[in-house]
Amino acid sequence: MAEFADLESQDGVRMTWNVFPGTKQEATSCVIPTACIYTPLKPVPNVPVLPYGPLRCRICRSILNPFSVVDYVANIWICPFCYQRNHFPQHYSSISRATSCSELYSQYTTDRVESSPDTGPTVPPVFLFVLDTCIIEEELGYLKSALAQAIELLPEKSLVGLITFGTYVQVHELGFGQMPKSYVFKGSKEITKDQILEQMNFFVQKPRPPVGVIAGTRDGLSAESIARFLLPASECEFVLISFLEELQKDPWPVPADERASRCTSTALSIAASLLGVCVPGSGARIMAFIGGPSTEGAGSIVSKNLSEPIRSHKDLDKGSASLYSKAVKFYEGLSKQLVHQGHVLDLFACALDQVGLSELKVAVERSGGIVVLAESFGHSVFKDSFRRIFQSSDYDLGLSFNGIFEVNCSKDVKVQGIIGPCASLEKKGPLCSETVVGQGKTCAWKMCGLDKKTSLCIMFEIAKKDDPDAIGQPASNQFYFQFLTYYQHNDGNMRIRATTLCRKWVAGPGSIQDLLDGFDQEAAAAVMARLVSFNMESEADFDPIRWLDRSLIRVCSKFGDYQKDNPSSFSLSPRLSIFPQFIFHLRRSQFVQVSNNSPDETAYYRMMLNRENVANSVVMIQPLLISYSLQSAPEPVLLDVTAIAADRILLLDSYFTVVVFHGLTIAQWRNHGYQNEAEHQAFAQFLQAPRDDADVIIKERFPVPRLVICDQYGSQARFLLAKLNPSVTYNSDYPPPGGDIIFTDDVSFHVFLDHLQRLAVQ
């Protein structure tokens, strides 16, 4: 699969089928959907930034690209999507075959040309911090410390605001530095934009306009009134840090048999309305720090009575979580408001209990927000992740704002939708399929927030009619895609990125080998994972295990090599041989097996899956296991319980957790302190090697994964054992000496493969 990874490094795209089935019927029989996972802002070396706007087709609005046919004599270019003949403007008059423009260079065939037209003054990003004060003093101290560090790292020109909430919501006036001043709102009441304008005295110095929408300076607000709540970081750093030092836990008493009165939804609604009033359309982020479940307002997830447990997956399945639907409906409305305003909701949920991430998921995901889930504000998962958002380094996130993503493709391909961090702009057209998957029935999507790793899963439908005579014609077996991303760069300038791709059709009896040659197993696994997660959330009686098994059986039956009704004759092409492993581990993953996780954890895992690229998605589905031995160099090993040995160290990377697992003998030597003796320096280096490799993984990943150091037969060994193939269980006759067994009734991969072969050949 190295060639597909090379293509991704060149254009940020991984497709399930790099050669497309030639007809709709053949695409259906291929089972795996025709889809791609695209990373719009993936760093690509040597991409030119053009100082002028893009040149567009008059009909389909696609951008000039290397696949355009150019008539240098007539000064005309022909669009490969709609075949429209377009004249070059005056400033292109000097182009020729010898002096072509950057958009037509062949080395950018499947690459991005980034255009940065002059769009006027740059707009600084806005960060509005929303702090939960219904947490214990120790947690509040951790949170204040993390925020104080972040404030020092903020870009000087960025605007900063602060809201705290508990029983009441307080909007702090940072522009009044003489003494602390805030506007207080009751947590159980819904607050509208008009009430915010009225109660926060936005029109004290200037009369309010009699009619029209009031938002921003262009609609009647004075810059002075906005600057009371949103100040440049360089001007309010001292005021903010002083305020944080004096910030106290929510003062309202909490009875011993009740939960704290926490109005999360009201605080987020006020934050969104405040940004909508002050900076509509600008790049702005609401950064919410939540330490417990919401018990007040329209988005509450549980009552204050401690005797009532927080909803579980069983409660959601039975429909007995009475507050769930109301909260989800509220956050759907909030997500529409955020998307309309172009603003992002980031969520940092740090608590041992659930905080309502399952309900908040729709608002965070559709606005393109960041989510971090940790046990405490003092945990390294939160502290290191939060610091990385603002640090400038080789691994900076490259936060961008206010994006719009558009798809254009040849007439025989339609777009079913996108699964990922975006929201539909409801721009209908001939490219829109009647079948909807994710955010569909549109060819344009809003991406309020995106970064270097944000990835979208675009689902396609083959609309090509059965026409065997046309398949063989050279002019008809190629088709094109163009992905356009408009966004506000983190330097404040607006930019456009265009990626144009060419693929080909194949059809007929001899097309199976061509299809296999273009099949990307890793991309297919990532797409199937997103699709099964989406179906589990959107379909009431969906059976994910049955759906995955039937899909895999049909794929193996179509592309496998076998004699009918003879399982021993079954074999798969190397292009497809790893795919059954991916499906086996996907069936056992946290995306499908939700019973061991809370609704918040499941929502978190799926949100991360839906925004990550193929490489990271594959690690989530089938973790990477590396073995360290004193006799040999580190090497990847099968994700199987037989990899455990008393004289080995194992490093497991499951994306969310990095585990360093010491075999029994190694742990005993370490406990005796052999690594501290001069004659055992080799052992000390051996112990340190997996830690160093784990640090490399942690350093480049966001959110920062949890690091677990454990020993064989220790309590935390469960983090490793839960991910391994149970080839040796308590039912096995001969457990390996020095190894381990797994106490489970789950089938092993060998049994799974036997069943697959038997069913595929029928």
Short mmCIF file of N, CA and C in Angstrom, two decimals, residues 340-497:
data_model
loop_
_atom_site.label_atom_id
_atom_site.label_comp_id
_atom_site.label_asym_id
_atom_site.label_seq_id
_atom_site.Cartn_x
_atom_site.Cartn_y
_atom_site.Cartn_z
N HIS A 340 -23.86 29.20 11.04
CA HIS A 340 -24.30 30.44 10.40
C HIS A 340 -23.34 31.59 10.69
N GLN A 341 -22.84 31.64 11.92
CA GLN A 341 -21.92 32.71 12.31
C GLN A 341 -20.48 32.44 11.87
N GLY A 342 -20.16 31.17 11.54
CA GLY A 342 -18.80 30.81 11.17
C GLY A 342 -17.89 30.59 12.36
N HIS A 343 -18.44 30.18 13.50
CA HIS A 343 -17.67 30.05 14.73
C HIS A 343 -17.53 28.59 15.16
N VAL A 344 -16.51 28.31 15.97
CA VAL A 344 -16.13 26.96 16.35
C VAL A 344 -16.39 26.74 17.84
N LEU A 345 -16.83 25.53 18.19
CA LEU A 345 -16.96 25.15 19.60
C LEU A 345 -15.94 24.05 19.89
N ASP A 346 -14.94 24.37 20.73
CA ASP A 346 -13.96 23.39 21.20
C ASP A 346 -14.36 22.94 22.59
N LEU A 347 -14.17 21.66 22.89
CA LEU A 347 -14.61 21.13 24.17
C LEU A 347 -13.47 20.39 24.86
N PHE A 348 -13.21 20.78 26.11
CA PHE A 348 -12.22 20.11 26.95
C PHE A 348 -12.99 19.54 28.15
N ALA A 349 -13.30 18.25 28.08
CA ALA A 349 -14.12 17.61 29.11
C ALA A 349 -13.20 16.81 30.03
N CYS A 350 -13.06 17.27 31.26
CA CYS A 350 -12.13 16.64 32.19
C CYS A 350 -12.87 16.29 33.48
N ALA A 351 -13.27 15.05 33.61
CA ALA A 351 -14.01 14.60 34.79
C ALA A 351 -14.03 13.08 34.82
N LEU A 352 -14.16 12.51 36.02
CA LEU A 352 -14.32 11.07 36.14
C LEU A 352 -15.72 10.65 35.72
N ASP A 353 -16.67 11.57 35.81
CA ASP A 353 -18.05 11.31 35.42
C ASP A 353 -18.28 11.80 33.99
N GLN A 354 -19.46 11.51 33.43
CA GLN A 354 -19.80 12.01 32.11
C GLN A 354 -20.19 13.49 32.20
N VAL A 355 -19.92 14.22 31.13
CA VAL A 355 -20.23 15.66 31.13
C VAL A 355 -21.29 16.03 30.09
N GLY A 356 -21.71 15.06 29.25
CA GLY A 356 -22.69 15.35 28.21
C GLY A 356 -22.10 15.48 26.83
N LEU A 357 -20.92 14.88 26.62
CA LEU A 357 -20.27 14.94 25.31
C LEU A 357 -21.13 14.30 24.23
N SER A 358 -21.87 13.25 24.60
CA SER A 358 -22.73 12.58 23.62
C SER A 358 -23.78 13.55 23.06
N GLU A 359 -24.34 14.42 23.91
CA GLU A 359 -25.31 15.41 23.46
C GLU A 359 -24.62 16.55 22.71
N LEU A 360 -23.44 16.94 23.20
CA LEU A 360 -22.70 18.07 22.61
C LEU A 360 -22.05 17.73 21.27
N LYS A 361 -21.96 16.45 20.97
CA LYS A 361 -21.23 15.99 19.78
C LYS A 361 -21.64 16.73 18.51
N VAL A 362 -22.92 16.92 18.31
CA VAL A 362 -23.40 17.53 17.07
C VAL A 362 -22.88 18.95 16.91
N ALA A 363 -22.83 19.73 18.00
CA ALA A 363 -22.37 21.11 17.92
C ALA A 363 -20.87 21.18 17.71
N VAL A 364 -20.12 20.31 18.39
CA VAL A 364 -18.66 20.32 18.24
C VAL A 364 -18.27 19.85 16.85
N GLU A 365 -18.88 18.76 16.38
CA GLU A 365 -18.48 18.16 15.11
C GLU A 365 -18.86 19.04 13.92
N ARG A 366 -20.07 19.56 13.91
CA ARG A 366 -20.49 20.36 12.75
C ARG A 366 -19.77 21.70 12.67
N SER A 367 -19.28 22.19 13.80
CA SER A 367 -18.52 23.44 13.77
C SER A 367 -17.02 23.19 13.58
N GLY A 368 -16.62 21.92 13.47
CA GLY A 368 -15.21 21.61 13.24
C GLY A 368 -14.35 21.80 14.46
N GLY A 369 -14.92 21.62 15.66
CA GLY A 369 -14.20 21.89 16.89
C GLY A 369 -13.27 20.77 17.31
N ILE A 370 -12.38 21.12 18.23
CA ILE A 370 -11.45 20.17 18.86
C ILE A 370 -12.12 19.60 20.10
N VAL A 371 -11.88 18.33 20.37
CA VAL A 371 -12.41 17.73 21.60
C VAL A 371 -11.29 16.96 22.30
N VAL A 372 -11.17 17.18 23.61
CA VAL A 372 -10.20 16.46 24.43
C VAL A 372 -10.95 15.89 25.63
N LEU A 373 -10.80 14.59 25.86
CA LEU A 373 -11.47 13.92 26.98
C LEU A 373 -10.41 13.37 27.92
N ALA A 374 -10.44 13.80 29.18
CA ALA A 374 -9.46 13.36 30.16
C ALA A 374 -10.13 13.17 31.51
N GLU A 375 -9.40 12.57 32.45
CA GLU A 375 -9.95 12.31 33.78
C GLU A 375 -9.86 13.53 34.69
N SER A 376 -8.92 14.43 34.38
CA SER A 376 -8.68 15.56 35.27
C SER A 376 -8.01 16.68 34.49
N PHE A 377 -8.20 17.92 34.95
CA PHE A 377 -7.49 19.05 34.35
C PHE A 377 -6.01 19.02 34.71
N GLY A 378 -5.63 18.15 35.65
CA GLY A 378 -4.22 17.99 35.99
C GLY A 378 -3.55 16.86 35.24
N HIS A 379 -4.32 16.12 34.42
CA HIS A 379 -3.78 14.98 33.67
C HIS A 379 -2.99 15.48 32.46
N SER A 380 -1.94 14.74 32.12
CA SER A 380 -1.08 15.14 30.98
C SER A 380 -1.86 15.15 29.67
N VAL A 381 -2.90 14.31 29.56
CA VAL A 381 -3.71 14.29 28.33
C VAL A 381 -4.29 15.67 28.06
N PHE A 382 -4.82 16.32 29.11
CA PHE A 382 -5.37 17.67 28.95
C PHE A 382 -4.27 18.72 28.87
N LYS A 383 -3.35 18.72 29.81
CA LYS A 383 -2.36 19.79 29.89
C LYS A 383 -1.50 19.87 28.63
N ASP A 384 -0.99 18.73 28.18
CA ASP A 384 -0.11 18.73 27.01
C ASP A 384 -0.89 19.02 25.73
N SER A 385 -2.11 18.51 25.64
CA SER A 385 -2.93 18.77 24.45
C SER A 385 -3.28 20.26 24.35
N PHE A 386 -3.70 20.85 25.47
CA PHE A 386 -4.10 22.25 25.47
C PHE A 386 -2.91 23.16 25.14
N ARG A 387 -1.74 22.82 25.67
CA ARG A 387 -0.55 23.63 25.39
C ARG A 387 -0.18 23.57 23.91
N ARG A 388 -0.38 22.42 23.28
CA ARG A 388 0.02 22.26 21.88
C ARG A 388 -0.83 23.10 20.93
N ILE A 389 -2.04 23.46 21.35
CA ILE A 389 -2.90 24.26 20.48
C ILE A 389 -2.25 25.60 20.17
N PHE A 390 -1.52 26.16 21.14
CA PHE A 390 -0.98 27.51 20.98
C PHE A 390 0.53 27.53 20.74
N GLN A 391 1.21 26.40 20.95
CA GLN A 391 2.65 26.39 20.77
C GLN A 391 3.02 26.38 19.30
N SER A 392 4.07 27.11 18.95
CA SER A 392 4.62 27.09 17.59
C SER A 392 5.76 26.09 17.57
N SER A 393 5.59 24.99 16.84
CA SER A 393 6.62 23.96 16.76
C SER A 393 6.42 23.19 15.46
N ASP A 394 7.25 22.15 15.30
CA ASP A 394 7.11 21.31 14.10
C ASP A 394 5.76 20.60 14.06
N TYR A 395 5.13 20.46 15.23
CA TYR A 395 3.88 19.72 15.32
C TYR A 395 2.70 20.64 15.61
N ASP A 396 2.81 21.95 15.28
CA ASP A 396 1.68 22.84 15.56
C ASP A 396 0.49 22.43 14.70
N LEU A 397 -0.69 22.73 15.19
CA LEU A 397 -1.91 22.24 14.55
C LEU A 397 -2.25 23.00 13.28
N GLY A 398 -1.79 24.25 13.16
CA GLY A 398 -2.16 25.04 11.99
C GLY A 398 -3.63 25.35 11.96
N LEU A 399 -4.18 25.83 13.09
CA LEU A 399 -5.62 26.11 13.18
C LEU A 399 -6.03 27.14 12.13
N SER A 400 -7.07 26.84 11.39
CA SER A 400 -7.62 27.76 10.40
C SER A 400 -9.13 27.88 10.64
N PHE A 401 -9.72 28.90 10.02
CA PHE A 401 -11.10 29.26 10.35
C PHE A 401 -11.94 29.42 9.08
N ASN A 402 -13.26 29.47 9.31
CA ASN A 402 -14.21 29.95 8.31
C ASN A 402 -14.05 29.30 6.95
N GLY A 403 -13.92 27.98 6.93
CA GLY A 403 -13.70 27.29 5.66
C GLY A 403 -15.00 26.93 4.95
N ILE A 404 -14.90 26.88 3.63
CA ILE A 404 -15.99 26.33 2.80
C ILE A 404 -15.35 25.30 1.88
N PHE A 405 -15.94 24.11 1.83
CA PHE A 405 -15.40 23.02 1.03
C PHE A 405 -16.38 22.69 -0.09
N GLU A 406 -15.88 22.65 -1.33
CA GLU A 406 -16.73 22.35 -2.48
C GLU A 406 -16.15 21.18 -3.27
N VAL A 407 -17.03 20.40 -3.88
CA VAL A 407 -16.64 19.27 -4.71
C VAL A 407 -17.18 19.48 -6.11
N ASN A 408 -16.33 19.22 -7.09
CA ASN A 408 -16.79 19.20 -8.49
C ASN A 408 -16.26 17.92 -9.11
N CYS A 409 -17.07 17.23 -9.91
CA CYS A 409 -16.60 16.01 -10.54
C CYS A 409 -17.30 15.80 -11.87
N SER A 410 -16.77 14.88 -12.64
CA SER A 410 -17.33 14.59 -13.96
C SER A 410 -18.77 14.11 -13.84
N LYS A 411 -19.51 14.20 -14.93
CA LYS A 411 -20.97 14.04 -14.89
C LYS A 411 -21.43 12.64 -14.45
N ASP A 412 -20.57 11.61 -14.59
CA ASP A 412 -20.99 10.26 -14.26
C ASP A 412 -20.75 9.89 -12.80
N VAL A 413 -20.31 10.85 -12.00
CA VAL A 413 -20.10 10.62 -10.57
C VAL A 413 -20.95 11.62 -9.80
N LYS A 414 -21.65 11.15 -8.79
CA LYS A 414 -22.44 12.04 -7.92
C LYS A 414 -21.93 11.91 -6.49
N VAL A 415 -22.24 12.91 -5.68
CA VAL A 415 -21.79 12.95 -4.29
C VAL A 415 -22.96 12.61 -3.38
N GLN A 416 -22.78 11.55 -2.56
CA GLN A 416 -23.82 11.16 -1.61
C GLN A 416 -23.77 11.99 -0.34
N GLY A 417 -22.59 12.43 0.04
CA GLY A 417 -22.45 13.23 1.25
C GLY A 417 -21.07 13.09 1.85
N ILE A 418 -20.90 13.70 3.02
CA ILE A 418 -19.62 13.68 3.72
C ILE A 418 -19.85 13.24 5.16
N ILE A 419 -18.98 12.34 5.63
CA ILE A 419 -18.94 12.00 7.06
C ILE A 419 -17.68 12.65 7.62
N GLY A 420 -17.87 13.63 8.49
CA GLY A 420 -16.71 14.34 9.02
C GLY A 420 -17.11 15.65 9.64
N PRO A 421 -16.12 16.43 10.11
CA PRO A 421 -16.39 17.69 10.82
C PRO A 421 -16.77 18.83 9.87
N CYS A 422 -18.02 18.85 9.43
CA CYS A 422 -18.50 19.89 8.53
C CYS A 422 -20.01 19.97 8.64
N ALA A 423 -20.61 20.95 7.97
CA ALA A 423 -22.06 21.10 7.96
C ALA A 423 -22.51 21.45 6.55
N SER A 424 -23.62 20.89 6.13
CA SER A 424 -24.13 21.12 4.78
C SER A 424 -24.53 22.59 4.59
N LEU A 425 -24.18 23.12 3.42
CA LEU A 425 -24.63 24.46 3.04
C LEU A 425 -25.86 24.40 2.14
N GLU A 426 -26.36 23.18 1.91
CA GLU A 426 -27.59 22.96 1.14
C GLU A 426 -27.52 23.61 -0.24
N LYS A 427 -26.37 23.45 -0.88
CA LYS A 427 -26.18 23.95 -2.24
C LYS A 427 -26.47 22.79 -3.20
N LYS A 428 -27.69 22.74 -3.68
CA LYS A 428 -28.10 21.61 -4.52
C LYS A 428 -27.64 21.83 -5.96
N GLY A 429 -27.50 20.72 -6.66
CA GLY A 429 -27.07 20.79 -8.05
C GLY A 429 -27.08 19.41 -8.67
N PRO A 430 -26.67 19.28 -9.93
CA PRO A 430 -26.70 17.98 -10.62
C PRO A 430 -25.74 16.96 -10.03
N LEU A 431 -24.76 17.40 -9.22
CA LEU A 431 -23.80 16.48 -8.62
C LEU A 431 -24.37 15.76 -7.40
N CYS A 432 -25.49 16.22 -6.88
CA CYS A 432 -26.03 15.68 -5.63
C CYS A 432 -26.79 14.39 -5.89
N SER A 433 -26.43 13.34 -5.16
CA SER A 433 -27.11 12.06 -5.28
C SER A 433 -28.40 12.06 -4.46
N GLU A 434 -29.36 11.24 -4.88
CA GLU A 434 -30.59 11.08 -4.11
C GLU A 434 -30.34 10.27 -2.84
N THR A 435 -29.32 9.41 -2.87
CA THR A 435 -28.94 8.65 -1.68
C THR A 435 -28.07 9.53 -0.79
N VAL A 436 -28.45 9.67 0.46
CA VAL A 436 -27.74 10.58 1.36
C VAL A 436 -26.98 9.78 2.40
N VAL A 437 -25.70 10.09 2.54
CA VAL A 437 -24.86 9.52 3.60
C VAL A 437 -24.18 10.68 4.31
N GLY A 438 -24.41 10.83 5.60
CA GLY A 438 -23.81 11.94 6.34
C GLY A 438 -24.46 13.26 5.97
N GLN A 439 -23.62 14.28 5.74
CA GLN A 439 -24.10 15.59 5.33
C GLN A 439 -24.25 15.59 3.81
N GLY A 440 -25.48 15.36 3.31
CA GLY A 440 -25.68 15.16 1.88
C GLY A 440 -26.62 16.17 1.25
N LYS A 441 -27.02 15.84 -0.01
CA LYS A 441 -27.88 16.69 -0.85
C LYS A 441 -27.30 18.09 -1.00
N THR A 442 -25.98 18.15 -1.18
CA THR A 442 -25.29 19.42 -1.39
C THR A 442 -23.94 19.13 -2.02
N CYS A 443 -23.35 20.15 -2.64
CA CYS A 443 -21.98 20.01 -3.15
C CYS A 443 -21.06 21.04 -2.50
N ALA A 444 -21.53 21.66 -1.39
CA ALA A 444 -20.71 22.63 -0.64
C ALA A 444 -20.99 22.45 0.85
N TRP A 445 -19.94 22.55 1.64
CA TRP A 445 -20.05 22.34 3.09
C TRP A 445 -19.29 23.44 3.83
N LYS A 446 -19.78 23.78 4.99
CA LYS A 446 -19.12 24.76 5.84
C LYS A 446 -18.18 24.04 6.79
N MET A 447 -16.95 24.54 6.90
CA MET A 447 -15.97 24.03 7.86
C MET A 447 -15.51 25.21 8.70
N CYS A 448 -16.24 25.47 9.79
CA CYS A 448 -15.91 26.65 10.61
C CYS A 448 -14.51 26.57 11.18
N GLY A 449 -14.06 25.37 11.51
CA GLY A 449 -12.71 25.17 12.02
C GLY A 449 -12.06 23.98 11.35
N LEU A 450 -10.80 24.13 10.96
CA LEU A 450 -10.06 23.01 10.37
C LEU A 450 -8.58 23.21 10.66
N ASP A 451 -7.83 22.12 10.61
CA ASP A 451 -6.39 22.20 10.85
C ASP A 451 -5.67 21.27 9.89
N LYS A 452 -4.36 21.08 10.11
CA LYS A 452 -3.55 20.31 9.17
C LYS A 452 -3.98 18.85 9.06
N LYS A 453 -4.66 18.32 10.09
CA LYS A 453 -5.01 16.91 10.09
C LYS A 453 -6.49 16.65 9.86
N THR A 454 -7.31 17.69 9.80
CA THR A 454 -8.75 17.51 9.59
C THR A 454 -9.00 16.79 8.26
N SER A 455 -9.70 15.67 8.32
CA SER A 455 -9.94 14.85 7.13
C SER A 455 -11.44 14.61 6.95
N LEU A 456 -11.87 14.62 5.70
CA LEU A 456 -13.27 14.41 5.35
C LEU A 456 -13.40 13.11 4.57
N CYS A 457 -14.47 12.36 4.85
CA CYS A 457 -14.77 11.15 4.10
C CYS A 457 -15.90 11.47 3.11
N ILE A 458 -15.57 11.54 1.84
CA ILE A 458 -16.54 11.92 0.79
C ILE A 458 -17.04 10.65 0.11
N MET A 459 -18.36 10.46 0.15
CA MET A 459 -18.98 9.25 -0.40
C MET A 459 -19.52 9.56 -1.81
N PHE A 460 -19.15 8.73 -2.77
CA PHE A 460 -19.56 8.93 -4.15
C PHE A 460 -20.55 7.85 -4.60
N GLU A 461 -21.28 8.19 -5.64
CA GLU A 461 -22.18 7.23 -6.29
C GLU A 461 -21.85 7.20 -7.77
N ILE A 462 -21.68 5.99 -8.31
CA ILE A 462 -21.44 5.85 -9.75
C ILE A 462 -22.79 5.98 -10.46
N ALA A 463 -22.91 7.01 -11.28
CA ALA A 463 -24.18 7.24 -11.99
C ALA A 463 -24.08 6.84 -13.45
N LYS A 464 -22.97 6.24 -13.84
CA LYS A 464 -22.75 5.87 -15.23
C LYS A 464 -23.69 4.75 -15.64
N LYS A 465 -24.39 4.94 -16.76
CA LYS A 465 -25.32 3.94 -17.26
C LYS A 465 -24.56 2.78 -17.92
N ASP A 466 -25.22 1.63 -18.00
CA ASP A 466 -24.62 0.48 -18.66
C ASP A 466 -24.48 0.76 -20.15
N ASP A 467 -23.23 0.96 -20.60
CA ASP A 467 -22.97 1.25 -22.01
C ASP A 467 -21.65 0.60 -22.38
N PRO A 468 -21.66 -0.72 -22.61
CA PRO A 468 -20.40 -1.44 -22.84
C PRO A 468 -19.62 -0.93 -24.04
N ASP A 469 -20.29 -0.34 -25.03
CA ASP A 469 -19.58 0.15 -26.21
C ASP A 469 -18.71 1.36 -25.88
N ALA A 470 -19.14 2.14 -24.87
CA ALA A 470 -18.41 3.37 -24.56
C ALA A 470 -17.22 3.14 -23.66
N ILE A 471 -17.19 1.99 -22.96
CA ILE A 471 -16.14 1.77 -21.96
C ILE A 471 -14.77 1.69 -22.62
N GLY A 472 -14.70 1.07 -23.75
CA GLY A 472 -13.40 0.89 -24.39
C GLY A 472 -12.86 2.11 -25.07
N GLN A 473 -13.64 3.14 -25.25
CA GLN A 473 -13.18 4.33 -25.96
C GLN A 473 -12.23 5.13 -25.08
N PRO A 474 -11.06 5.55 -25.62
CA PRO A 474 -10.09 6.28 -24.82
C PRO A 474 -10.65 7.56 -24.22
N ALA A 475 -11.55 8.22 -24.92
CA ALA A 475 -12.06 9.50 -24.44
C ALA A 475 -13.02 9.34 -23.27
N SER A 476 -13.54 8.12 -23.06
CA SER A 476 -14.60 7.96 -22.07
C SER A 476 -14.14 7.27 -20.80
N ASN A 477 -12.89 6.76 -20.73
CA ASN A 477 -12.51 5.99 -19.55
C ASN A 477 -11.80 6.80 -18.49
N GLN A 478 -11.74 8.13 -18.65
CA GLN A 478 -11.17 8.99 -17.62
C GLN A 478 -12.22 9.94 -17.08
N PHE A 479 -12.10 10.24 -15.81
CA PHE A 479 -12.99 11.23 -15.20
C PHE A 479 -12.19 12.00 -14.16
N TYR A 480 -12.76 13.09 -13.66
CA TYR A 480 -11.99 14.04 -12.85
C TYR A 480 -12.75 14.44 -11.59
N PHE A 481 -11.96 14.78 -10.56
CA PHE A 481 -12.48 15.38 -9.32
C PHE A 481 -11.74 16.68 -9.09
N GLN A 482 -12.43 17.63 -8.49
CA GLN A 482 -11.75 18.83 -8.00
C GLN A 482 -12.33 19.20 -6.64
N PHE A 483 -11.43 19.31 -5.66
CA PHE A 483 -11.82 19.70 -4.30
C PHE A 483 -11.31 21.12 -4.04
N LEU A 484 -12.22 22.02 -3.68
CA LEU A 484 -11.86 23.41 -3.41
C LEU A 484 -12.10 23.71 -1.93
N THR A 485 -11.11 24.30 -1.29
CA THR A 485 -11.22 24.67 0.12
C THR A 485 -10.90 26.14 0.27
N TYR A 486 -11.89 26.91 0.70
CA TYR A 486 -11.70 28.33 1.00
C TYR A 486 -11.59 28.43 2.52
N TYR A 487 -10.59 29.15 3.02
CA TYR A 487 -10.42 29.20 4.47
C TYR A 487 -9.62 30.43 4.88
N GLN A 488 -9.77 30.80 6.15
CA GLN A 488 -8.98 31.89 6.72
C GLN A 488 -7.74 31.28 7.35
N HIS A 489 -6.58 31.56 6.76
CA HIS A 489 -5.31 31.04 7.28
C HIS A 489 -5.05 31.59 8.67
N ASN A 490 -4.21 30.91 9.46
CA ASN A 490 -3.98 31.38 10.82
C ASN A 490 -3.23 32.71 10.88
N ASP A 491 -2.74 33.22 9.73
CA ASP A 491 -2.17 34.57 9.71
C ASP A 491 -3.23 35.63 9.44
N GLY A 492 -4.49 35.21 9.27
CA GLY A 492 -5.59 36.14 9.07
C GLY A 492 -6.02 36.30 7.63
N ASN A 493 -5.18 35.89 6.66
CA ASN A 493 -5.51 36.05 5.25
C ASN A 493 -6.44 34.93 4.77
N MET A 494 -7.28 35.26 3.78
CA MET A 494 -8.14 34.26 3.16
C MET A 494 -7.36 33.55 2.05
N ARG A 495 -7.49 32.23 1.98
CA ARG A 495 -6.79 31.44 0.96
C ARG A 495 -7.75 30.45 0.32
N ILE A 496 -7.33 29.97 -0.84
CA ILE A 496 -8.08 28.93 -1.56
C ILE A 496 -7.10 27.83 -1.91
N ARG A 497 -7.51 26.59 -1.66
CA ARG A 497 -6.71 25.45 -2.09
C ARG A 497 -7.53 24.61 -3.06
#
